[in-house]
Amino acid sequence: MPAVPTADTGPGMPNMDDPKNIYLLKEAPVFKALLSLGIPMAAGLAITSIYNVINSYFVGHYGTVEELAATGYGVPVFGIIMAIAGVFGLGSSTLASRLLGEGNETRIRNVTSFALYSALACGVVVAIAGFLFADPITGLMGASGASFEPTKTFVHLLFLGAPFSVGMFTLEQLVRSEGYAKQSMYGIIWGVVINSIFDVLLIAVLGWGIAGAGWAMLAANAASMVYYLQFLIRKSPNFSWKPSDFVIAGDIIKPVFAVGAAELIQSANLTVSALVLNNIAAGYGDDSVAAFGLAMRLNMVPEMLCMGICMGGIPLFAYAYGARNRDRVRSALKTAAMVSVATSIIFTTPVLILRRQLLELVGDSSLVATGEKVLIALMLAAVFNAVSIVFVSWFQAAGKGLPATLMTLGIALLFFPAVIFGNMWFGFDGLTWAFPFTQISACVLGVILFFATGGTKVKDAPASGTPEHGVTEIKVESE
């Protein structure tokens, strides 16, 4: 039976028996809850970006040019691994949050056990496949000549660490699903610390070069995974690492993979978009490629903050949806949209005003002229992107896999024709303005999908995770 609010425990009436993390999800003022969940997530995303910077510094300073290039060639491989991690991480965590709102603790244990062991098993399969096909994968990444062997070494280690990478991300999402936002961030910080220590030891002291960078990343992800695992075992009464709680059932697999598929498409879209954009922009010269690179890095600030707010808010949306609390769902979504748009405007306005001065710090007059066009287009697109992120986050939180997938797939289907035909018909200006066109169109698509799927309407029947009549369930028995 789903949890039914009473006069003492309904929205706005604090229940002193609830732990702080549940209080945030259940009844804390929405604005406070959103910031408490979103700020650590945004900080975690920012800290995560330090990984590549640290590795690049040590490899570039103590290694060779070919080894430094290998870190770049390996990025798509790591992106693929993390995209797979997103299937289990986001899919299972949103389901767990909805079940938490329903009060269905028993099924949460089945979901978390399924997520843990499925993620680890998938990571092992990816690792084996990566080792078997390392040579063609390395070539596919673009490595050749003197950079081939260093890249192959790095790719080998990325695949070797796949079980830890997938397991770490899945457990981190499960930690967030129960409202433990700060602990999620602590695990990320712990990983960065371990990564830095091993970079110093393996690259600077022992001179392992690119191999040292690979082992450092592996150790960091393993350390973070252990942190999240021990935290959940100690603190969460809903988490289960027991094989006896592992079940294969349609009411678990369907929502996990429905939401996870959207995350997989989104990750793949980011990788392919970067490749397509770089190849087209290269036709206009190095200044154009540099301008897009700089503008995207500046655009990452508001985008990362908006993603942090919305991803941090996903457990809040999901819990309220599972608890059938429509008023809280509506309030949380409105607040997330307003905070995301306001954040985007606050951070893009100074960049637009000072765009020439910022560009002059890093380039000559040619880069400034090109960069101004790109910055204006990307900064305007950022506001609409903030709204798109809210829609995608809501669909994922509510377990609405089809609209979430259509939203992420729609962005890809809008972006690629806009870039290709914009470039064909209007040259560099068409290429540049493909970004705001895509994001405005995505917002319109989001509005259509939002109302077509019932808006914030909650179901009377159990939203998720309750075994239904006729659903086959396979349970692993252990002595």
Coordinates of C-alpha atoms in Angstrom, one line a residue:
M1 CA 0.0 0.0 0.0
P2 CA 1.3 3.5 -0.8
A3 CA 2.0 5.8 2.1
V4 CA -1.0 8.0 2.8
P5 CA -0.4 11.4 4.4
T6 CA -2.1 12.0 7.6
A7 CA -2.9 15.2 9.6
D8 CA 0.4 14.8 11.4
T9 CA 2.6 13.7 8.5
G10 CA 1.1 15.5 5.5
P11 CA 2.9 18.2 3.5
G12 CA 4.0 21.1 5.6
M13 CA 3.7 19.2 8.9
P14 CA 7.2 18.0 9.9
N15 CA 7.3 14.5 11.2
M16 CA 10.1 14.3 13.8
D17 CA 10.3 10.5 13.3
D18 CA 11.6 11.0 9.7
P19 CA 15.4 11.1 9.2
K20 CA 16.7 14.3 7.7
N21 CA 17.2 12.8 4.2
I22 CA 13.6 11.6 4.1
Y23 CA 12.4 14.9 5.5
L24 CA 14.0 16.7 2.6
L25 CA 12.2 14.5 0.1
K26 CA 8.9 14.3 1.9
E27 CA 8.0 17.6 3.5
A28 CA 10.8 20.2 3.6
P29 CA 10.0 23.5 1.9
V30 CA 10.5 22.9 -1.8
F31 CA 13.0 25.6 -2.4
K32 CA 15.1 24.5 0.5
A33 CA 14.9 20.9 -0.5
L34 CA 15.8 21.7 -4.1
L35 CA 18.9 23.7 -3.1
S36 CA 19.9 21.1 -0.5
L37 CA 19.8 18.3 -3.1
G38 CA 20.9 20.3 -6.1
I39 CA 23.9 22.3 -4.9
P40 CA 25.9 19.3 -3.8
M41 CA 25.1 17.6 -7.2
A42 CA 26.2 20.7 -9.1
A43 CA 29.4 20.8 -7.0
G44 CA 29.9 17.1 -7.7
L45 CA 29.6 17.7 -11.5
A46 CA 32.2 20.5 -11.2
I47 CA 34.5 18.3 -9.2
T48 CA 34.2 15.4 -11.7
S49 CA 35.6 17.6 -14.4
I50 CA 38.8 17.9 -12.4
Y51 CA 39.5 14.2 -13.2
N52 CA 40.5 15.0 -16.8
V53 CA 42.4 18.2 -15.9
I54 CA 44.5 16.4 -13.3
N55 CA 45.3 13.5 -15.6
S56 CA 46.1 15.8 -18.5
Y57 CA 48.4 17.9 -16.4
F58 CA 50.5 15.0 -15.0
V59 CA 50.6 13.1 -18.3
G60 CA 51.5 16.3 -20.3
H61 CA 54.1 17.4 -17.7
Y62 CA 55.8 14.1 -17.1
G63 CA 54.9 12.1 -20.2
T64 CA 55.1 12.4 -24.0
V65 CA 53.0 14.2 -26.5
E66 CA 51.6 10.9 -27.7
E67 CA 50.6 9.9 -24.2
L68 CA 48.8 13.2 -23.8
A69 CA 47.0 12.6 -27.1
A70 CA 46.0 9.2 -25.7
T71 CA 44.0 10.8 -22.9
G72 CA 42.0 12.6 -25.5
Y73 CA 41.5 9.6 -27.7
G74 CA 40.3 7.6 -24.7
V75 CA 37.5 10.1 -23.8
P76 CA 34.8 8.4 -26.1
V77 CA 35.6 5.0 -24.5
F78 CA 35.1 6.4 -21.0
G79 CA 31.9 8.1 -22.3
I80 CA 30.5 4.8 -23.6
I81 CA 31.3 3.1 -20.2
M82 CA 29.5 5.9 -18.3
A83 CA 26.6 5.8 -20.7
I84 CA 26.1 2.1 -19.8
A85 CA 26.4 3.1 -16.1
G86 CA 23.7 5.6 -16.6
V87 CA 21.2 2.9 -17.6
F88 CA 21.4 1.2 -14.3
G89 CA 22.3 4.2 -12.2
L90 CA 19.5 6.6 -13.2
G91 CA 17.0 3.9 -14.1
S92 CA 17.2 2.1 -10.7
S93 CA 17.6 5.3 -8.6
T94 CA 14.4 7.0 -10.0
L95 CA 12.5 3.8 -9.4
A96 CA 13.9 3.5 -5.8
S97 CA 12.8 7.1 -5.1
R98 CA 9.3 6.5 -6.4
L99 CA 9.0 3.3 -4.3
L100 CA 10.3 5.3 -1.3
G101 CA 7.4 7.7 -1.8
E102 CA 5.0 4.8 -2.0
G103 CA 6.3 3.3 1.2
N104 CA 7.2 0.1 -0.6
E105 CA 10.5 -0.6 1.3
T106 CA 10.5 -4.4 0.4
R107 CA 10.5 -3.8 -3.3
I108 CA 13.3 -1.2 -2.9
R109 CA 15.6 -3.9 -1.6
N110 CA 14.8 -5.9 -4.7
V111 CA 15.6 -2.9 -7.0
T112 CA 18.8 -2.0 -5.3
S113 CA 20.1 -5.6 -5.3
F114 CA 19.2 -5.9 -9.0
A115 CA 20.9 -2.6 -9.7
L116 CA 24.1 -3.5 -7.9
Y117 CA 24.6 -7.0 -9.4
S118 CA 23.4 -6.1 -12.9
A119 CA 25.7 -3.1 -13.0
L120 CA 28.7 -5.2 -11.9
A121 CA 27.9 -8.0 -14.3
C122 CA 27.5 -5.5 -17.2
G123 CA 30.8 -3.9 -16.3
V124 CA 32.5 -7.3 -16.4
V125 CA 31.0 -8.0 -19.8
V126 CA 32.2 -4.6 -21.1
A127 CA 35.7 -5.2 -19.7
I128 CA 36.0 -8.6 -21.5
A129 CA 34.6 -7.2 -24.8
G130 CA 37.0 -4.2 -24.5
F131 CA 40.0 -6.5 -24.0
L132 CA 39.1 -8.7 -26.9
F133 CA 38.5 -5.8 -29.4
A134 CA 41.1 -3.3 -28.0
D135 CA 42.9 -2.9 -31.3
P136 CA 39.9 -2.1 -33.6
I137 CA 38.4 0.1 -30.8
T138 CA 41.7 2.1 -30.5
G139 CA 41.8 2.6 -34.3
L140 CA 38.2 3.7 -34.3
M141 CA 39.0 6.4 -31.7
G142 CA 41.3 7.9 -34.3
A143 CA 44.7 6.8 -32.8
S144 CA 47.4 5.9 -35.3
G145 CA 51.2 5.9 -35.6
A146 CA 53.1 6.8 -32.5
S147 CA 50.0 7.5 -30.5
F148 CA 48.4 4.0 -31.1
E149 CA 50.2 2.0 -28.4
P150 CA 49.8 4.6 -25.6
T151 CA 46.1 4.9 -26.5
K152 CA 45.7 1.1 -26.6
T153 CA 47.3 1.0 -23.1
F154 CA 44.9 3.6 -21.8
V155 CA 41.9 1.9 -23.4
H156 CA 42.9 -1.4 -21.9
L157 CA 42.9 0.2 -18.4
L158 CA 39.6 2.0 -19.0
F159 CA 38.0 -1.3 -19.8
L160 CA 39.7 -3.1 -16.9
G161 CA 38.1 -0.5 -14.6
A162 CA 34.7 -0.7 -16.2
P163 CA 33.1 -2.8 -13.4
F164 CA 34.3 -0.2 -10.9
S165 CA 33.2 2.8 -13.1
V166 CA 29.7 1.3 -13.7
G167 CA 29.4 0.1 -10.1
M168 CA 30.5 3.5 -8.7
F169 CA 28.0 5.5 -10.7
T170 CA 25.1 3.1 -10.0
L171 CA 25.8 3.2 -6.2
E172 CA 26.2 7.0 -6.3
Q173 CA 22.8 7.4 -7.9
L174 CA 21.3 5.1 -5.3
V175 CA 22.8 7.2 -2.5
R176 CA 21.1 10.3 -4.1
S177 CA 17.8 8.5 -4.5
E178 CA 17.3 8.6 -0.7
G179 CA 18.2 12.3 -0.4
Y180 CA 21.8 11.8 0.7
A181 CA 23.1 14.6 -1.6
K182 CA 26.1 15.6 0.5
Q183 CA 27.3 12.0 0.9
S184 CA 27.0 11.7 -2.9
M185 CA 29.4 14.7 -3.3
Y186 CA 31.8 13.3 -0.6
G187 CA 32.2 10.1 -2.6
I188 CA 33.2 12.1 -5.7
I189 CA 35.7 14.2 -3.7
W190 CA 37.2 11.0 -2.2
G191 CA 37.7 9.7 -5.8
V192 CA 39.4 12.9 -6.9
V193 CA 41.7 12.8 -3.8
I194 CA 42.7 9.1 -4.6
N195 CA 43.1 10.0 -8.3
S196 CA 45.5 12.9 -7.4
I197 CA 47.6 10.7 -5.0
F198 CA 48.0 7.9 -7.5
D199 CA 48.8 10.4 -10.3
V200 CA 51.7 11.8 -8.2
L201 CA 52.9 8.3 -7.2
L202 CA 52.5 6.5 -10.5
I203 CA 53.3 9.3 -13.0
A204 CA 55.5 11.8 -11.3
V205 CA 57.5 9.4 -9.0
L206 CA 57.5 6.1 -10.8
G207 CA 57.2 7.5 -14.4
W208 CA 54.5 5.2 -15.6
G209 CA 53.1 7.8 -18.0
I210 CA 49.7 7.0 -19.5
A211 CA 49.5 3.7 -17.7
G212 CA 49.8 5.6 -14.4
A213 CA 46.9 7.8 -15.5
G214 CA 44.8 4.7 -16.3
W215 CA 45.6 3.0 -13.0
A216 CA 44.9 6.2 -11.1
M217 CA 41.4 6.5 -12.6
L218 CA 40.7 2.8 -11.9
A219 CA 41.8 3.3 -8.2
A220 CA 39.7 6.4 -7.9
N221 CA 36.5 4.8 -9.2
A222 CA 37.1 1.7 -7.0
A223 CA 37.6 3.9 -3.9
S224 CA 34.4 5.8 -4.6
M225 CA 32.5 2.6 -5.2
V226 CA 33.7 1.2 -1.9
Y227 CA 32.7 4.5 -0.1
Y228 CA 29.2 4.4 -1.5
L229 CA 28.8 0.7 -0.8
Q230 CA 29.8 0.9 2.8
F231 CA 27.7 4.0 3.3
L232 CA 24.5 2.4 1.9
I233 CA 25.1 -0.8 4.0
R234 CA 25.6 1.2 7.2
K235 CA 23.0 3.9 6.7
S236 CA 20.2 2.8 4.4
P237 CA 17.6 0.3 5.7
N238 CA 16.3 0.0 2.1
F239 CA 19.5 -0.9 0.3
S240 CA 20.4 -4.6 -0.1
W241 CA 23.6 -6.2 -1.3
K242 CA 22.3 -9.7 -0.6
P243 CA 22.0 -12.0 -3.6
S244 CA 18.8 -13.4 -2.1
D245 CA 17.1 -10.1 -2.7
F246 CA 18.1 -10.1 -6.4
V247 CA 15.0 -10.7 -8.6
I248 CA 14.4 -10.4 -12.3
A249 CA 10.9 -9.1 -12.8
G250 CA 9.1 -7.1 -15.4
D251 CA 8.0 -4.4 -12.9
I252 CA 11.7 -3.7 -12.2
I253 CA 13.4 -4.3 -15.5
K254 CA 10.8 -2.2 -17.5
P255 CA 11.1 1.1 -15.6
V256 CA 14.8 0.7 -15.1
F257 CA 15.6 0.3 -18.8
A258 CA 12.8 2.7 -20.0
V259 CA 14.5 5.5 -18.1
G260 CA 18.0 4.2 -18.6
A261 CA 17.5 4.1 -22.4
A262 CA 17.0 7.9 -22.5
E263 CA 20.2 8.4 -20.5
L264 CA 22.1 6.1 -22.9
I265 CA 20.8 8.1 -26.0
Q266 CA 21.7 11.4 -24.3
S267 CA 25.3 10.3 -23.6
A268 CA 25.7 8.9 -27.1
N269 CA 24.3 12.1 -28.6
L270 CA 26.8 14.3 -26.7
T271 CA 29.7 12.2 -28.1
V272 CA 28.5 12.1 -31.7
S273 CA 27.5 15.8 -31.6
A274 CA 31.0 16.8 -30.6
L275 CA 32.5 14.7 -33.4
V276 CA 30.2 16.1 -36.1
L277 CA 30.6 19.7 -34.9
N278 CA 34.4 19.5 -34.8
N279 CA 34.6 18.0 -38.3
I280 CA 32.3 20.7 -39.8
A281 CA 33.9 23.6 -37.8
A282 CA 37.4 22.5 -38.9
G283 CA 36.4 23.5 -42.5
Y284 CA 36.4 27.1 -41.3
G285 CA 39.9 26.9 -39.8
D286 CA 41.5 26.5 -36.4
D287 CA 40.0 29.8 -35.1
S288 CA 36.5 28.4 -35.6
V289 CA 37.2 25.1 -33.8
A290 CA 38.9 27.1 -31.0
A291 CA 35.9 29.5 -30.8
F292 CA 33.4 26.7 -30.4
G293 CA 35.7 25.0 -27.8
L294 CA 36.0 28.1 -25.8
A295 CA 32.3 29.0 -26.0
M296 CA 31.3 25.5 -25.0
R297 CA 33.6 25.6 -22.0
L298 CA 32.0 28.9 -20.9
N299 CA 28.6 27.5 -21.6
M300 CA 29.3 24.6 -19.3
V301 CA 29.1 26.8 -16.2
P302 CA 25.4 27.5 -16.4
E303 CA 24.6 24.2 -18.0
M304 CA 26.4 22.3 -15.2
L305 CA 24.6 24.3 -12.5
C306 CA 21.2 23.7 -14.2
M307 CA 22.0 20.0 -14.5
G308 CA 23.0 19.9 -10.9
I309 CA 19.8 21.5 -9.7
C310 CA 17.6 19.3 -11.9
M311 CA 19.5 16.0 -11.3
G312 CA 19.6 16.8 -7.6
G313 CA 15.8 17.4 -7.8
I314 CA 15.1 14.1 -9.5
P315 CA 14.7 12.2 -6.2
L316 CA 12.4 15.0 -4.9
F317 CA 10.2 14.8 -8.0
A318 CA 10.2 11.0 -7.9
Y319 CA 9.4 10.7 -4.2
A320 CA 6.5 13.2 -4.5
Y321 CA 5.2 11.3 -7.6
G322 CA 5.4 8.0 -5.7
A323 CA 3.6 9.5 -2.7
R324 CA 0.8 10.8 -5.0
N325 CA 1.5 14.3 -3.7
R326 CA 0.5 16.3 -6.8
D327 CA 0.8 19.7 -5.1
R328 CA 4.4 19.0 -4.2
V329 CA 5.2 17.7 -7.6
R330 CA 3.9 20.9 -9.2
S331 CA 5.6 23.1 -6.7
A332 CA 8.9 21.2 -7.2
L333 CA 8.8 21.4 -11.0
K334 CA 7.9 25.1 -11.0
T335 CA 10.7 25.9 -8.5
A336 CA 13.2 23.8 -10.5
A337 CA 12.2 25.6 -13.8
M338 CA 12.4 29.1 -12.2
V339 CA 15.8 28.4 -10.4
S340 CA 17.3 26.8 -13.6
V341 CA 16.2 29.7 -15.9
A342 CA 17.3 32.3 -13.3
T343 CA 20.7 30.6 -12.9
S344 CA 21.2 30.5 -16.6
I345 CA 20.4 34.2 -17.0
I346 CA 22.6 35.2 -14.1
F347 CA 25.6 33.4 -15.5
T348 CA 25.1 34.1 -19.2
T349 CA 24.4 37.8 -18.9
P350 CA 27.9 38.8 -17.8
V351 CA 29.4 36.6 -20.5
L352 CA 27.3 38.3 -23.2
I353 CA 28.2 41.8 -21.9
L354 CA 32.0 41.0 -21.5
R355 CA 32.3 38.6 -24.4
R356 CA 34.9 40.7 -26.3
Q357 CA 37.1 41.2 -23.3
L358 CA 36.9 37.5 -22.4
L359 CA 37.9 36.5 -25.9
E360 CA 40.7 39.0 -26.1
L361 CA 42.3 37.3 -23.1
V362 CA 42.9 34.1 -25.0
G363 CA 43.1 35.0 -28.7
D364 CA 43.8 37.5 -31.5
S365 CA 41.3 39.6 -33.5
S366 CA 40.4 36.7 -35.8
L367 CA 39.4 34.5 -32.8
V368 CA 37.5 37.4 -31.2
A369 CA 35.4 38.1 -34.3
T370 CA 34.5 34.4 -34.7
G371 CA 34.1 33.8 -31.0
E372 CA 31.6 36.6 -30.6
K373 CA 29.2 35.0 -33.0
V374 CA 29.5 31.6 -31.3
L375 CA 29.2 33.0 -27.8
I376 CA 26.0 35.0 -28.5
A377 CA 24.3 32.0 -30.0
L378 CA 25.3 29.5 -27.3
M379 CA 24.5 31.9 -24.4
L380 CA 21.0 32.5 -25.8
A381 CA 20.6 28.7 -26.3
A382 CA 21.6 28.2 -22.6
V383 CA 18.3 29.6 -21.3
F384 CA 16.2 27.3 -23.4
N385 CA 18.5 24.4 -22.6
A386 CA 17.8 25.0 -18.9
V387 CA 14.1 24.4 -19.5
S388 CA 14.8 21.3 -21.6
I389 CA 16.8 19.8 -18.7
V390 CA 13.8 20.3 -16.4
F391 CA 11.5 18.4 -18.8
V392 CA 13.9 15.5 -19.2
S393 CA 14.5 15.3 -15.4
W394 CA 10.8 15.2 -14.8
F395 CA 10.1 12.4 -17.3
Q396 CA 13.0 10.4 -15.8
A397 CA 11.8 11.0 -12.2
A398 CA 8.2 9.9 -13.0
G399 CA 9.4 6.8 -14.8
K400 CA 8.0 8.1 -18.1
G401 CA 10.5 6.3 -20.3
L402 CA 8.9 6.9 -23.7
P403 CA 8.7 10.8 -23.4
A404 CA 12.2 10.9 -21.8
T405 CA 13.6 8.9 -24.8
L406 CA 11.6 10.9 -27.3
M407 CA 12.9 14.1 -25.7
T408 CA 16.6 13.1 -25.9
L409 CA 16.2 11.4 -29.3
G410 CA 14.3 14.5 -30.5
I411 CA 17.2 16.8 -29.5
A412 CA 19.6 14.6 -31.6
L413 CA 17.2 14.5 -34.6
L414 CA 16.8 18.3 -34.4
F415 CA 20.5 19.1 -33.9
F416 CA 22.1 17.1 -36.7
P417 CA 19.9 18.4 -39.6
A418 CA 20.1 21.9 -38.2
V419 CA 23.9 21.8 -38.2
I420 CA 24.3 20.1 -41.6
F421 CA 21.7 22.2 -43.5
G422 CA 22.4 25.3 -41.5
N423 CA 26.1 25.0 -42.6
M424 CA 25.0 24.2 -46.2
W425 CA 22.6 27.1 -46.6
F426 CA 24.0 29.8 -44.4
G427 CA 27.6 28.9 -43.8
F428 CA 29.3 29.5 -40.5
D429 CA 26.3 31.6 -39.2
G430 CA 24.0 28.7 -39.9
L431 CA 26.3 26.3 -38.0
T432 CA 26.3 28.7 -35.1
W433 CA 22.6 29.3 -34.8
A434 CA 21.8 25.6 -35.0
F435 CA 22.2 25.6 -31.2
P436 CA 19.5 28.0 -30.2
F437 CA 17.2 26.6 -33.0
T438 CA 17.7 23.1 -31.5
Q439 CA 17.1 24.2 -27.9
I440 CA 14.0 26.3 -28.7
S441 CA 12.5 23.4 -30.7
A442 CA 13.4 21.0 -27.8
C443 CA 11.5 23.3 -25.4
V444 CA 8.4 23.1 -27.7
L445 CA 8.7 19.4 -27.9
G446 CA 9.0 19.2 -24.1
V447 CA 5.8 21.2 -23.6
I448 CA 4.0 18.9 -26.1
L449 CA 5.2 15.7 -24.4
F450 CA 4.5 17.1 -20.9
F451 CA 0.9 17.8 -21.6
A452 CA 0.4 14.7 -23.8
T453 CA 1.6 12.5 -20.9
G454 CA -0.7 14.1 -18.3
G455 CA 1.4 16.8 -17.0
T456 CA 1.8 16.5 -13.2
K457 CA -1.1 14.0 -12.8
V458 CA -0.3 11.2 -10.5
K459 CA -1.8 7.7 -10.7
D460 CA -4.2 6.2 -8.3
A461 CA -2.7 2.7 -8.8
P462 CA 0.8 2.0 -7.6
A463 CA 3.2 3.9 -9.8
S464 CA 5.9 1.4 -9.9
G465 CA 7.6 -1.6 -8.4
T466 CA 4.6 -3.6 -7.3
P467 CA 4.5 -7.1 -8.7
E468 CA 1.5 -7.3 -11.0
H469 CA -0.7 -10.3 -11.8
G470 CA 0.9 -12.3 -14.6
V471 CA 4.4 -10.8 -14.2
T472 CA 7.0 -13.5 -14.0
E473 CA 9.6 -13.0 -11.3
I474 CA 12.9 -14.9 -11.1
K475 CA 14.4 -14.9 -7.6
V476 CA 17.9 -15.9 -6.7
E477 CA 17.9 -18.1 -3.7
S478 CA 20.9 -18.3 -1.4
E479 CA 21.7 -20.4 1.7

